[in-house]
Coordinates of C-alpha atoms in Angstrom, one line a residue:
M1 CA -38.2 -20.0 22.6
K2 CA -40.2 -20.5 19.5
P3 CA -38.6 -22.1 16.3
L4 CA -38.7 -18.7 14.4
L5 CA -37.4 -16.5 17.4
V6 CA -34.6 -18.9 17.4
L7 CA -33.9 -18.5 13.6
A8 CA -34.3 -14.7 14.0
S9 CA -31.8 -14.7 16.9
L10 CA -29.2 -16.6 15.1
F11 CA -29.7 -14.6 12.0
A12 CA -28.8 -11.5 14.0
C13 CA -25.9 -13.1 15.7
T14 CA -24.5 -14.0 12.1
A15 CA -25.0 -10.4 10.8
L16 CA -23.7 -8.4 13.8
C17 CA -21.3 -10.4 16.1
P18 CA -18.0 -8.9 16.2
A19 CA -16.2 -11.9 14.9
Q20 CA -18.1 -11.9 11.6
E21 CA -17.8 -8.0 11.1
D22 CA -15.0 -6.7 8.3
V23 CA -12.4 -5.4 10.5
Y24 CA -11.3 -3.0 7.7
L25 CA -13.8 0.0 7.9
R26 CA -15.1 1.7 4.8
Q27 CA -14.2 5.4 5.1
T28 CA -14.9 8.5 2.7
I29 CA -13.0 11.5 1.5
L30 CA -15.1 14.6 2.2
D31 CA -16.8 16.1 -0.8
S32 CA -15.1 19.3 0.0
V33 CA -11.9 18.0 -1.3
P34 CA -11.5 18.4 -4.8
L35 CA -10.9 15.5 -6.8
P36 CA -12.1 14.3 -10.4
T37 CA -14.8 11.8 -11.0
T38 CA -12.5 9.1 -12.2
V39 CA -11.4 8.2 -8.9
N40 CA -12.7 6.4 -5.7
R41 CA -13.5 8.7 -2.7
T42 CA -13.8 5.7 -0.6
Y43 CA -11.2 3.6 1.0
R44 CA -10.4 1.0 3.8
L45 CA -8.9 1.6 7.2
L46 CA -7.8 -1.0 9.6
P47 CA -7.8 0.5 13.1
P48 CA -5.4 -1.1 16.0
A49 CA -7.0 -3.5 18.2
N50 CA -8.5 -2.4 21.3
L51 CA -8.2 1.4 20.0
A52 CA -10.7 2.6 22.4
A53 CA -8.8 1.4 25.5
K54 CA -5.6 3.6 24.3
P55 CA -7.2 7.0 24.2
N56 CA -3.7 8.8 24.6
E57 CA -1.5 6.8 22.3
K58 CA -0.6 7.5 19.0
F59 CA 0.0 4.6 16.2
P60 CA 2.2 3.8 13.1
L61 CA 0.1 3.8 9.9
V62 CA 0.8 1.6 7.1
I63 CA -0.4 2.7 3.8
Y64 CA -0.9 -0.1 1.1
L65 CA -1.1 0.3 -2.6
H66 CA -2.4 -2.7 -4.1
G67 CA -1.6 -4.4 -7.5
G68 CA -3.3 -4.1 -10.9
G69 CA -5.8 -7.2 -10.2
S70 CA -7.6 -5.2 -7.3
R71 CA -8.7 -2.1 -9.3
G72 CA -12.3 -1.4 -8.8
D73 CA -14.9 0.5 -6.8
D74 CA -15.9 -2.4 -4.3
N75 CA -13.3 -1.3 -1.7
K76 CA -12.8 -5.1 -1.2
K77 CA -10.3 -6.6 -3.6
P78 CA -7.4 -4.8 -2.2
I79 CA -8.0 -6.1 1.3
T80 CA -7.7 -9.7 0.1
E81 CA -4.1 -8.9 -1.1
P82 CA -1.2 -10.7 1.2
L83 CA -0.1 -7.6 3.2
P84 CA -3.6 -6.2 4.1
K85 CA -4.6 -9.9 4.8
L86 CA -1.6 -10.6 7.1
L87 CA -1.9 -6.9 9.1
A88 CA -5.8 -8.0 10.0
T89 CA -4.6 -11.4 11.6
P90 CA -5.3 -11.5 15.6
E91 CA -1.4 -12.5 15.8
L92 CA -0.1 -9.5 13.8
R93 CA -2.6 -6.9 15.0
E94 CA -1.2 -7.8 18.6
K95 CA 2.4 -7.8 17.2
F96 CA 2.3 -4.8 15.1
P97 CA -0.5 -2.4 16.4
C98 CA -1.0 0.2 13.5
F99 CA -3.7 1.6 11.3
V100 CA -3.5 0.2 7.9
L101 CA -4.8 2.6 5.0
V102 CA -5.8 0.8 1.8
P103 CA -7.0 3.1 -1.0
Q104 CA -8.5 1.6 -4.5
C105 CA -7.5 2.5 -7.8
K106 CA -10.8 2.8 -10.0
D107 CA -11.5 0.7 -12.8
G108 CA -11.2 2.6 -16.4
N109 CA -13.9 2.1 -19.2
A110 CA -13.8 0.7 -22.4
L111 CA -12.8 4.0 -24.3
D112 CA -10.0 4.2 -22.1
E113 CA -6.3 4.0 -24.0
R114 CA -5.0 2.4 -20.8
P115 CA -6.1 1.2 -17.5
N116 CA -6.2 3.5 -14.6
N117 CA -2.9 3.2 -12.4
W118 CA -1.5 4.7 -9.3
T119 CA 1.5 6.1 -11.9
R120 CA 1.3 7.2 -15.5
W121 CA 4.4 5.5 -16.6
E122 CA 3.5 1.9 -16.9
N123 CA 5.8 0.5 -19.8
Q124 CA 7.2 -2.6 -18.2
K125 CA 9.5 -3.6 -21.0
A126 CA 10.5 -0.1 -22.2
A127 CA 14.1 0.3 -23.3
P128 CA 16.5 1.2 -20.7
S129 CA 16.9 4.8 -21.9
L130 CA 13.2 5.3 -21.3
W131 CA 13.8 4.7 -17.6
L132 CA 16.1 7.7 -17.1
K133 CA 13.7 10.4 -17.4
S134 CA 10.1 11.4 -16.7
D135 CA 8.2 14.5 -17.0
E136 CA 4.8 12.5 -16.1
E137 CA 2.3 14.3 -13.8
I138 CA 0.7 12.5 -10.6
S139 CA -1.9 10.4 -11.8
D140 CA -5.5 11.1 -10.7
Q141 CA -5.5 7.9 -8.6
L142 CA -2.5 8.8 -6.7
R143 CA -4.1 12.1 -5.9
A144 CA -6.9 10.4 -4.3
A145 CA -4.7 8.1 -2.2
I146 CA -2.8 11.2 -1.0
A147 CA -6.2 12.9 0.0
A148 CA -7.1 9.6 1.8
L149 CA -3.8 9.9 3.9
D150 CA -4.6 13.6 4.8
N151 CA -8.1 12.6 5.7
V152 CA -6.8 9.9 8.0
M153 CA -4.1 12.0 9.3
D154 CA -6.6 14.6 10.3
K155 CA -8.9 12.3 12.0
Q156 CA -6.8 9.5 13.7
P157 CA -4.3 9.3 16.2
I158 CA -1.5 8.7 13.8
D159 CA 2.3 9.2 14.8
P160 CA 3.4 11.4 11.9
A161 CA 7.0 10.1 12.5
R162 CA 5.8 6.3 11.6
V163 CA 4.0 6.7 8.5
Y164 CA 5.2 3.7 6.1
L165 CA 4.5 3.3 2.3
T166 CA 4.0 -0.3 0.8
G167 CA 3.0 -1.7 -2.3
V168 CA 2.9 -4.7 -4.6
S169 CA 3.5 -4.6 -8.4
M170 CA 1.3 -1.8 -9.5
G171 CA 1.2 -0.7 -6.0
G172 CA 4.9 -0.8 -5.8
S173 CA 5.2 1.3 -8.9
G174 CA 2.8 3.7 -7.2
S175 CA 5.0 3.7 -4.0
W176 CA 8.1 4.9 -5.7
S177 CA 6.3 7.4 -7.6
W178 CA 4.5 8.8 -4.3
A179 CA 7.7 8.7 -2.3
S180 CA 9.7 10.7 -5.0
R181 CA 7.1 13.3 -5.0
Q182 CA 6.5 13.6 -0.9
P183 CA 9.4 11.9 0.6
E184 CA 9.2 13.9 3.9
R185 CA 5.9 12.1 4.5
F186 CA 7.4 8.6 5.2
A187 CA 9.5 6.8 7.6
A188 CA 10.3 3.8 5.3
I189 CA 9.1 2.4 2.1
L190 CA 8.5 -1.6 1.3
T191 CA 7.9 -2.5 -2.0
V192 CA 7.7 -5.8 -4.2
C193 CA 8.3 -6.0 -7.9
G194 CA 7.4 -2.5 -8.5
L195 CA 8.3 -0.4 -11.8
S196 CA 10.9 2.3 -11.1
E197 CA 12.5 5.2 -12.7
V198 CA 16.2 6.0 -12.0
C199 CA 15.5 9.6 -12.4
R200 CA 13.6 9.5 -9.1
A201 CA 16.2 8.1 -7.1
A202 CA 17.5 11.4 -5.5
P203 CA 14.2 12.3 -3.5
I204 CA 13.6 8.4 -2.7
S205 CA 17.0 8.2 -1.3
K206 CA 15.9 10.2 1.5
V207 CA 13.8 7.4 2.9
P208 CA 15.0 4.1 4.0
V209 CA 14.0 1.3 1.6
W210 CA 13.7 -2.6 1.7
T211 CA 12.6 -3.7 -1.8
F212 CA 12.0 -7.3 -3.1
H213 CA 12.1 -8.6 -6.7
G214 CA 12.1 -12.0 -8.2
A215 CA 14.9 -12.7 -10.8
Q216 CA 12.4 -14.9 -12.9
D217 CA 9.7 -12.2 -13.0
E218 CA 8.1 -12.2 -16.3
V219 CA 5.8 -9.1 -15.9
V220 CA 8.0 -6.6 -14.3
P221 CA 11.7 -6.8 -15.5
V222 CA 14.0 -7.3 -12.5
Q223 CA 16.4 -5.2 -14.1
R224 CA 14.2 -2.1 -13.3
T225 CA 14.4 -2.7 -9.5
R226 CA 18.4 -3.5 -9.7
D227 CA 19.0 -0.2 -11.4
L228 CA 16.9 1.7 -9.1
V229 CA 18.7 -0.1 -6.0
S230 CA 22.0 0.9 -7.6
A231 CA 20.9 4.6 -8.0
L232 CA 19.6 4.8 -4.7
Q233 CA 23.0 3.4 -3.1
G234 CA 24.8 6.0 -5.5
A235 CA 22.7 8.8 -3.9
G236 CA 23.7 7.8 -0.4
G237 CA 20.3 6.3 0.4
K238 CA 19.9 3.4 3.2
V239 CA 18.7 0.5 0.8
K240 CA 18.1 -3.2 1.4
Y241 CA 17.2 -5.4 -1.5
T242 CA 16.1 -9.1 -1.4
E243 CA 16.5 -10.8 -4.9
Y244 CA 14.7 -14.2 -5.3
P245 CA 16.8 -16.3 -7.8
D246 CA 13.8 -18.8 -8.7
G247 CA 11.1 -16.1 -8.0
G248 CA 8.5 -15.0 -10.3
H249 CA 5.9 -12.1 -10.0
N250 CA 4.1 -13.8 -7.2
I251 CA 6.5 -13.0 -4.4
A252 CA 4.6 -10.8 -2.2
K253 CA 3.6 -13.4 0.7
Q254 CA 7.1 -15.0 1.0
S255 CA 8.5 -11.0 1.1
F256 CA 6.3 -10.3 3.9
T257 CA 6.3 -13.6 5.9
E258 CA 9.7 -15.0 5.7
N259 CA 12.2 -15.1 8.7
N260 CA 9.6 -14.4 11.1
Y261 CA 8.1 -11.5 9.2
A262 CA 11.5 -9.8 9.2
A263 CA 10.4 -7.2 6.5
L264 CA 7.4 -6.2 8.9
V265 CA 9.8 -6.1 11.9
W266 CA 12.2 -3.8 10.1
L267 CA 9.4 -1.5 8.7
F268 CA 8.2 -0.9 12.1
E269 CA 11.6 -0.1 13.4
Q270 CA 11.9 3.0 11.2
R271 CA 11.3 6.5 12.1
R272 CA 11.5 9.7 10.6

């Protein structure tokens, strides 16, 4: 084979070989779905491995809401966070066959008073009295995530009894907000160091929860999670709470992986 043809062949393989392809597929919400221009209509979706070989099977769905550092419109930064990366590894795709939905919160602009967020309440260090009551409307970004979920449920073989909501930091806050508004959609909630409001405990208590926080977190006060856990328990909720005495804000990977992925094993055991 001539040298140029060899190079062309190698280039084609580099671009197209399955080992090089991004396993998270870029998807788009239909234009017919009314959404404001301030949100992303695109999201990422990881299908189960060997999906085509299982035409009659329905799979769990994990929704992952990313943290504040992954805002944007590239659909790439969120899938580099610990949980999406873990669920895309060959080991965990075999261990936990599922779909993984990863929407992206769009960046704001320089004129915004505050950056776009999954929630409209984001005052991390507000006085405790302000944690008790909220009349905030759902954010545009969370509306887009809900539309993405609707899109996936319509198109993919999802088991509606095994839809799981997860999130870290800003995404943990979004998970609490979403679960409080649509608890009937979720079989379980798994959050790490998210903001919470105890006024939302009653609807969230209808869903099994495992939440994590570091006692030394300097970004989101651990008391926010402690108070929500107490409120969920008072409302009769099924709550697991892990607090790391020496942990800061960066505990996500530890939360998901320790004790042989105990949190993920628990998650996939839950059914609605």
